Short mmCIF file of C-alpha atoms in Angstrom, two decimals:
data_model
loop_
_atom_site.label_atom_id
_atom_site.label_comp_id
_atom_site.label_asym_id
_atom_site.label_seq_id
_atom_site.Cartn_x
_atom_site.Cartn_y
_atom_site.Cartn_z
CA UNK U 1 -7.13 -4.00 -58.36
CA UNK U 2 -5.93 -1.24 -55.81
CA UNK U 3 -9.35 -0.70 -54.58
CA UNK U 4 -9.86 -4.43 -53.92
CA UNK U 5 -6.59 -4.71 -51.79
CA UNK U 6 -7.51 -1.64 -49.84
CA UNK U 7 -10.80 -3.47 -48.90
CA UNK U 8 -8.99 -6.76 -48.08
CA UNK U 9 -7.07 -4.92 -45.98
CA UNK U 10 -9.37 -3.28 -44.07
CA UNK U 11 -11.09 -6.23 -43.41
CA UNK U 12 -8.15 -7.77 -41.82
CA UNK U 13 -7.29 -5.33 -39.77
CA UNK U 14 -10.89 -5.04 -38.46
CA UNK U 15 -10.35 -8.72 -37.51
CA UNK U 16 -7.27 -8.40 -35.88
CA UNK U 17 -8.77 -5.16 -34.04
CA UNK U 18 -11.62 -7.71 -32.88
CA UNK U 19 -9.29 -10.59 -31.81
CA UNK U 20 -7.20 -8.07 -29.57
CA UNK U 21 -10.43 -6.52 -27.95
CA UNK U 22 -9.88 -3.25 -29.71
CA UNK U 23 -12.05 -1.37 -31.63
CA UNK U 24 -15.55 -2.50 -30.28
CA UNK U 25 -14.65 -6.26 -29.89
CA UNK U 26 -14.33 -7.83 -26.35
CA UNK U 27 -13.40 -5.38 -23.63
CA UNK U 28 -10.95 -6.04 -21.24
CA UNK U 29 -12.30 -6.77 -17.84
CA UNK U 30 -12.33 -4.24 -15.12
CA UNK U 31 -10.53 -4.17 -11.72
CA UNK U 32 -10.20 -6.30 -9.87
CA UNK U 33 -10.96 -8.83 -12.57
CA UNK U 34 -8.43 -7.97 -14.90
CA UNK U 35 -5.39 -10.29 -13.29
CA UNK U 36 -4.61 -12.22 -10.39
CA UNK U 37 -3.96 -10.09 -7.13
CA UNK U 38 -1.25 -11.26 -5.33
CA UNK U 39 -1.11 -10.77 -1.31
CA UNK U 40 2.32 -10.99 0.56
CA UNK U 41 2.00 -12.32 3.74
CA UNK U 42 5.10 -11.72 5.98
CA UNK U 43 4.55 -14.64 8.51
CA UNK U 44 4.53 -18.69 8.16
CA UNK U 45 1.84 -20.33 7.22
CA UNK U 46 -0.57 -21.46 9.74
CA UNK U 47 0.04 -18.88 12.38
CA UNK U 48 -2.36 -15.90 13.58
CA UNK U 49 -1.34 -13.32 10.87
CA UNK U 50 -1.80 -16.21 7.69
CA UNK U 51 -5.07 -17.46 9.07
CA UNK U 52 -6.20 -13.75 9.07
CA UNK U 53 -5.27 -12.56 5.97
CA UNK U 54 -6.45 -15.56 4.29
CA UNK U 55 -9.94 -15.62 5.92
CA UNK U 56 -10.22 -12.08 4.86
CA UNK U 57 -9.04 -12.70 1.46
CA UNK U 58 -11.53 -15.85 1.23
CA UNK U 59 -14.39 -13.45 2.29
CA UNK U 60 -13.26 -10.42 -0.05
CA UNK U 61 -12.99 -12.77 -2.98
CA UNK U 62 -17.13 -13.31 -2.67
CA UNK U 63 -17.62 -9.46 -2.92
CA UNK U 64 -15.37 -8.67 -5.64
CA UNK U 65 -16.85 -10.68 -8.84
CA UNK U 66 -14.30 -12.28 -11.04
CA UNK U 67 -11.20 -11.30 -8.31
CA UNK U 68 -8.44 -13.95 -7.53
CA UNK U 69 -6.04 -13.58 -4.58
CA UNK U 70 -3.03 -15.48 -4.50
CA UNK U 71 -1.09 -15.69 -0.98
CA UNK U 72 2.14 -15.65 -0.88
CA UNK U 73 4.01 -16.80 2.42
CA UNK U 74 7.43 -14.45 2.85
CA UNK U 75 8.41 -14.97 6.81
CA UNK U 76 12.06 -14.12 6.52
CA UNK U 77 13.44 -11.63 8.49
CA UNK U 78 10.47 -12.03 11.20
CA UNK U 79 8.53 -10.31 8.38
CA UNK U 80 10.67 -7.49 7.07
CA UNK U 81 11.17 -9.08 3.92
CA UNK U 82 7.68 -9.39 2.86
CA UNK U 83 6.80 -5.78 4.29
CA UNK U 84 9.62 -4.30 2.49
CA UNK U 85 8.66 -6.16 -1.00
CA UNK U 86 5.08 -5.08 -0.30
CA UNK U 87 6.06 -1.39 0.16
CA UNK U 88 8.39 -1.68 -3.05
CA UNK U 89 5.52 -3.29 -5.41
CA UNK U 90 4.23 -1.97 -8.43
CA UNK U 91 1.16 0.31 -7.41
CA UNK U 92 -1.26 -0.99 -9.46
CA UNK U 93 -3.80 -2.72 -7.09
CA UNK U 94 -2.19 -6.30 -8.17
CA UNK U 95 0.05 -6.61 -5.42
CA UNK U 96 -0.94 -6.00 -1.78
CA UNK U 97 0.48 -7.46 1.26
CA UNK U 98 -0.22 -7.91 5.03
CA UNK U 99 1.45 -5.72 7.61
CA UNK U 100 1.88 -6.51 11.10
CA UNK U 101 2.30 -4.63 14.38
CA UNK U 102 6.22 -5.06 14.39
CA UNK U 103 5.73 -2.19 11.66
CA UNK U 104 5.24 0.38 14.17
CA UNK U 105 8.32 -0.79 16.11
CA UNK U 106 11.04 -2.21 13.87
CA UNK U 107 11.55 1.04 12.38
CA UNK U 108 12.48 2.45 16.06
CA UNK U 109 14.99 -0.31 16.30
CA UNK U 110 16.85 0.55 13.26
CA UNK U 111 15.48 -3.08 11.80
CA UNK U 112 13.55 -1.34 9.01
CA UNK U 113 13.40 2.00 6.87
CA UNK U 114 9.61 1.76 5.91
CA UNK U 115 6.66 3.07 8.09
CA UNK U 116 3.04 3.23 8.19
CA UNK U 117 3.65 6.40 5.53
CA UNK U 118 4.56 3.75 2.84
CA UNK U 119 1.22 2.01 2.63
CA UNK U 120 -2.42 2.55 2.29
CA UNK U 121 -4.41 0.38 4.72
CA UNK U 122 -7.39 -1.62 3.18
CA UNK U 123 -8.63 -3.64 6.26
CA UNK U 124 -7.18 -5.03 9.94
CA UNK U 125 -9.14 -7.87 10.56
CA UNK U 126 -7.09 -8.63 13.54
CA UNK U 127 -6.36 -6.39 16.52
CA UNK U 128 -5.68 -8.58 19.22
CA UNK U 129 -5.54 -6.53 22.76
CA UNK U 130 -3.24 -6.89 25.25
CA UNK U 131 -5.17 -8.30 28.54
CA UNK U 132 -4.19 -8.64 32.06
CA UNK U 133 -4.23 -12.24 32.80
CA UNK U 134 -3.51 -13.69 36.43
CA UNK U 135 -3.93 -17.25 38.23
CA UNK U 136 -7.06 -17.91 39.26
CA UNK U 137 -6.23 -18.08 43.09
CA UNK U 138 -4.53 -14.73 43.16
CA UNK U 139 -5.71 -11.91 45.77
CA UNK U 140 -7.03 -9.70 43.50
CA UNK U 141 -10.33 -9.84 41.36
CA UNK U 142 -10.12 -6.60 39.14
CA UNK U 143 -8.02 -4.15 38.43
CA UNK U 144 -7.85 -1.83 41.38
CA UNK U 145 -7.37 -4.86 43.57
CA UNK U 146 -4.35 -5.80 41.49
CA UNK U 147 -3.11 -2.08 41.44
CA UNK U 148 -3.84 -1.94 45.08
CA UNK U 149 -1.76 -5.25 45.54
CA UNK U 150 1.04 -4.45 43.36
CA UNK U 151 1.56 -0.87 45.20
CA UNK U 152 1.86 -2.85 48.45
CA UNK U 153 4.45 -5.26 46.94
CA UNK U 154 6.41 -3.31 44.87
CA UNK U 155 8.93 -4.92 42.23
CA UNK U 156 7.52 -7.97 43.58
CA UNK U 157 4.86 -9.24 41.09
CA UNK U 158 6.43 -11.26 38.20
CA UNK U 159 5.10 -10.16 34.90
CA UNK U 160 5.69 -12.33 31.63
CA UNK U 161 6.23 -10.64 28.51
CA UNK U 162 7.04 -11.97 25.04
CA UNK U 163 11.10 -10.23 25.29
CA UNK U 164 12.43 -7.21 26.04
CA UNK U 165 10.98 -4.52 23.61
CA UNK U 166 8.47 -6.93 22.20
CA UNK U 167 4.81 -6.14 22.05
CA UNK U 168 3.52 -7.58 25.75
CA UNK U 169 6.65 -6.06 27.17
CA UNK U 170 5.44 -2.45 26.00
CA UNK U 171 2.14 -3.44 27.35
CA UNK U 172 3.14 -3.85 31.04
CA UNK U 173 5.23 -0.84 30.42
CA UNK U 174 2.26 1.11 29.50
CA UNK U 175 0.53 -0.14 32.34
CA UNK U 176 3.19 0.79 34.99
CA UNK U 177 3.42 4.44 33.61
CA UNK U 178 -0.70 4.48 33.76
CA UNK U 179 -1.06 2.94 36.90
CA UNK U 180 2.37 4.15 38.90
CA UNK U 181 3.54 0.59 39.68
CA UNK U 182 6.59 -1.40 39.57
CA UNK U 183 6.84 -5.24 37.91
CA UNK U 184 9.46 -7.71 38.03
CA UNK U 185 9.53 -8.13 34.39
CA UNK U 186 10.37 -12.00 33.12
CA UNK U 187 11.00 -12.62 29.22
CA UNK U 188 9.78 -15.29 27.25
CA UNK U 189 11.08 -14.83 24.12
CA UNK U 190 9.52 -17.90 22.04
CA UNK U 191 6.38 -16.29 22.62
CA UNK U 192 2.76 -16.46 24.16
CA UNK U 193 2.63 -20.57 24.62
CA UNK U 194 5.33 -20.35 26.90
CA UNK U 195 4.03 -17.19 29.00
CA UNK U 196 0.74 -19.45 29.38
CA UNK U 197 2.73 -22.35 30.85
CA UNK U 198 4.61 -20.22 33.25
CA UNK U 199 1.54 -18.81 34.56
CA UNK U 200 -0.36 -21.93 34.78
CA UNK U 201 2.59 -23.64 36.53
CA UNK U 202 2.82 -20.65 38.88
CA UNK U 203 6.22 -19.75 37.72
CA UNK U 204 4.95 -16.14 36.99
CA UNK U 205 1.81 -13.69 38.57
CA UNK U 206 0.40 -12.22 35.93
CA UNK U 207 0.80 -11.21 31.93
CA UNK U 208 -0.22 -8.82 29.77
CA UNK U 209 -0.74 -11.07 26.46
CA UNK U 210 -3.31 -11.60 23.68
CA UNK U 211 -6.11 -13.69 25.59
CA UNK U 212 -6.59 -16.01 22.81
CA UNK U 213 -3.62 -18.38 23.62
CA UNK U 214 -4.77 -18.41 27.27
CA UNK U 215 -8.48 -19.18 25.96
CA UNK U 216 -8.22 -23.00 27.16
CA UNK U 217 -6.80 -22.20 30.72
CA UNK U 218 -9.24 -19.57 31.22
CA UNK U 219 -12.07 -22.06 30.44
CA UNK U 220 -10.64 -24.07 32.50
CA UNK U 221 -10.68 -22.07 35.32
CA UNK U 222 -6.85 -21.87 36.12
CA UNK U 223 -6.65 -18.49 34.92
CA UNK U 224 -8.64 -15.10 35.13
CA UNK U 225 -8.88 -12.19 32.94
CA UNK U 226 -9.52 -8.63 34.98
CA UNK U 227 -9.78 -6.34 31.60
CA UNK U 228 -8.39 -5.98 28.21
CA UNK U 229 -6.52 -3.00 26.25
CA UNK U 230 -9.23 -2.32 23.68
CA UNK U 231 -11.63 0.44 22.70
CA UNK U 232 -14.76 -2.20 22.78
CA UNK U 233 -15.33 -5.36 24.75
CA UNK U 234 -14.31 -8.58 23.27
CA UNK U 235 -16.75 -11.00 21.69
CA UNK U 236 -14.81 -13.81 22.83
CA UNK U 237 -14.88 -12.61 26.63
CA UNK U 238 -17.59 -10.12 26.65
CA UNK U 239 -17.99 -10.16 30.62
CA UNK U 240 -14.45 -8.60 30.77
CA UNK U 241 -14.22 -4.56 31.06
CA UNK U 242 -11.75 -2.61 29.04
CA UNK U 243 -9.36 -0.46 30.45
CA UNK U 244 -10.94 2.53 28.73
CA UNK U 245 -14.14 1.71 30.90
CA UNK U 246 -12.54 1.72 33.80
CA UNK U 247 -11.45 5.37 32.79
CA UNK U 248 -7.60 4.77 31.85
CA UNK U 249 -7.53 4.94 27.71
CA UNK U 250 -4.68 2.58 27.32
CA UNK U 251 -4.89 0.53 23.82
CA UNK U 252 -2.03 -2.00 23.12
CA UNK U 253 -3.07 -4.46 20.25
CA UNK U 254 -1.44 -7.23 18.12
CA UNK U 255 -2.82 -6.23 14.85
CA UNK U 256 -2.13 -7.22 11.07
CA UNK U 257 -3.55 -5.15 8.30
CA UNK U 258 -4.43 -5.82 4.33
CA UNK U 259 -2.26 -2.76 2.70
CA UNK U 260 -1.25 -1.87 -0.82
CA UNK U 261 1.81 0.37 -1.61
CA UNK U 262 1.09 3.96 -0.81
CA UNK U 263 0.87 5.25 -4.53
CA UNK U 264 -2.08 2.65 -5.68
CA UNK U 265 -4.77 4.38 -7.45
CA UNK U 266 -7.90 5.94 -4.86
CA UNK U 267 -10.20 3.97 -7.27
CA UNK U 268 -8.84 0.76 -6.88
CA UNK U 269 -8.41 1.08 -2.70
CA UNK U 270 -11.95 2.36 -2.98
CA UNK U 271 -13.00 -0.86 -4.48
CA UNK U 272 -11.03 -2.94 -2.16
CA UNK U 273 -12.18 -1.20 0.98
CA UNK U 274 -15.70 -1.60 0.16
CA UNK U 275 -15.44 -5.41 -0.31
CA UNK U 276 -13.33 -5.80 2.75
CA UNK U 277 -16.20 -3.57 5.06
CA UNK U 278 -18.92 -5.76 3.46
CA UNK U 279 -16.77 -8.94 4.09
CA UNK U 280 -15.88 -8.19 7.59
CA UNK U 281 -19.51 -7.13 8.64
CA UNK U 282 -20.91 -10.18 7.79
CA UNK U 283 -21.89 -13.17 9.85
CA UNK U 284 -19.62 -15.79 7.95
CA UNK U 285 -16.68 -13.53 8.44
CA UNK U 286 -17.28 -13.21 12.67
CA UNK U 287 -17.87 -16.97 12.80
CA UNK U 288 -14.71 -18.12 11.12
CA UNK U 289 -12.59 -15.74 13.41
CA UNK U 290 -14.24 -16.81 16.50
CA UNK U 291 -13.50 -20.43 15.50
CA UNK U 292 -10.30 -20.06 15.23
CA UNK U 293 -9.95 -18.41 18.92
CA UNK U 294 -9.53 -14.67 17.30
CA UNK U 295 -11.74 -11.50 17.96
CA UNK U 296 -13.25 -10.60 14.64
CA UNK U 297 -12.14 -7.02 13.88
CA UNK U 298 -13.17 -4.76 10.87
CA UNK U 299 -11.05 -1.53 11.02
CA UNK U 300 -11.09 -0.14 7.51
CA UNK U 301 -9.18 2.13 5.46
CA UNK U 302 -8.41 5.47 6.91
CA UNK U 303 -9.12 3.99 10.50
CA UNK U 304 -6.74 1.60 9.93
CA UNK U 305 -4.10 4.14 8.55
CA UNK U 306 -5.04 6.17 11.70
CA UNK U 307 -4.21 3.25 14.03
CA UNK U 308 -0.85 2.31 12.43
CA UNK U 309 0.12 5.88 12.80
CA UNK U 310 -1.06 6.28 16.58
CA UNK U 311 1.08 2.67 17.31
CA UNK U 312 4.20 3.89 15.44
CA UNK U 313 4.05 7.27 17.98
CA UNK U 314 3.36 5.16 20.84
CA UNK U 315 6.19 2.57 20.42
CA UNK U 316 8.40 5.13 19.70
CA UNK U 317 7.98 6.64 23.14
CA UNK U 318 7.63 3.34 25.15
CA UNK U 319 10.76 1.17 23.09
CA UNK U 320 13.24 4.13 24.32
CA UNK U 321 11.68 3.05 27.98
CA UNK U 322 12.32 -0.74 27.04
CA UNK U 323 16.14 -0.05 26.39
#
């Protein structure tokens, strides 16, 4: 009798193990198909960061069998809440987040303690460069002519920016240092749309800002772009030179990057980076971003980490000048 009871118990145990996926039964799915992946977006729905994030995730999902990304918008505190929450999340590959260029600025402004070192980058799908944009009828058609005019009229060129210490103000300060000129800085804290309206309305003379916001005015012939602060030419404005081509290695860009908490296992980061690279190099990905008026970017893994570190150091220097 005891023998039969033992056999019965063993049989029940075997069934239980099969039901729970143990002992040779159904195996648990491998990462990233082993559960939803939450992605914290530190900006409101519909903006450039949100659009870029959702586009990237859409194409990465196609490259990762069984993966499901769930985007969660947390724009509180100008993006600080979302970026802090990403840094503090469990480093298991199931919570990722977007961080923006403000991460390179906020620590120097005592707004946040986190820095690039608290994350591991997967992909930056957007890195919009500052572009030197002027009115169509302006008496300068290239950067050399603009600089010559600025030196002859020191402090008279009214340069629109997005607020004291904000990214496009930093771009203008970077230009001043590089070329030895001085502008009259005019802040428009509500953003690039107001700068575009002021430039088209002849209230200011120039700006250094993301050219995507000015696309319709440029196409209408009301404004012209003299150069962009990027490493390579824009796919949207391929005829416009970079400052690097002109012999001035200046890079100021409004980026957003998909990241993981810093202690996320390398094998999981490798899976995500490989998918991001494949997705970002696809024609569908590039067409998606161009349709949004955004230059498609593919800065992957360690290269994105390097970009965040370099910008952290650069903003640390120029934010001192902005005070």
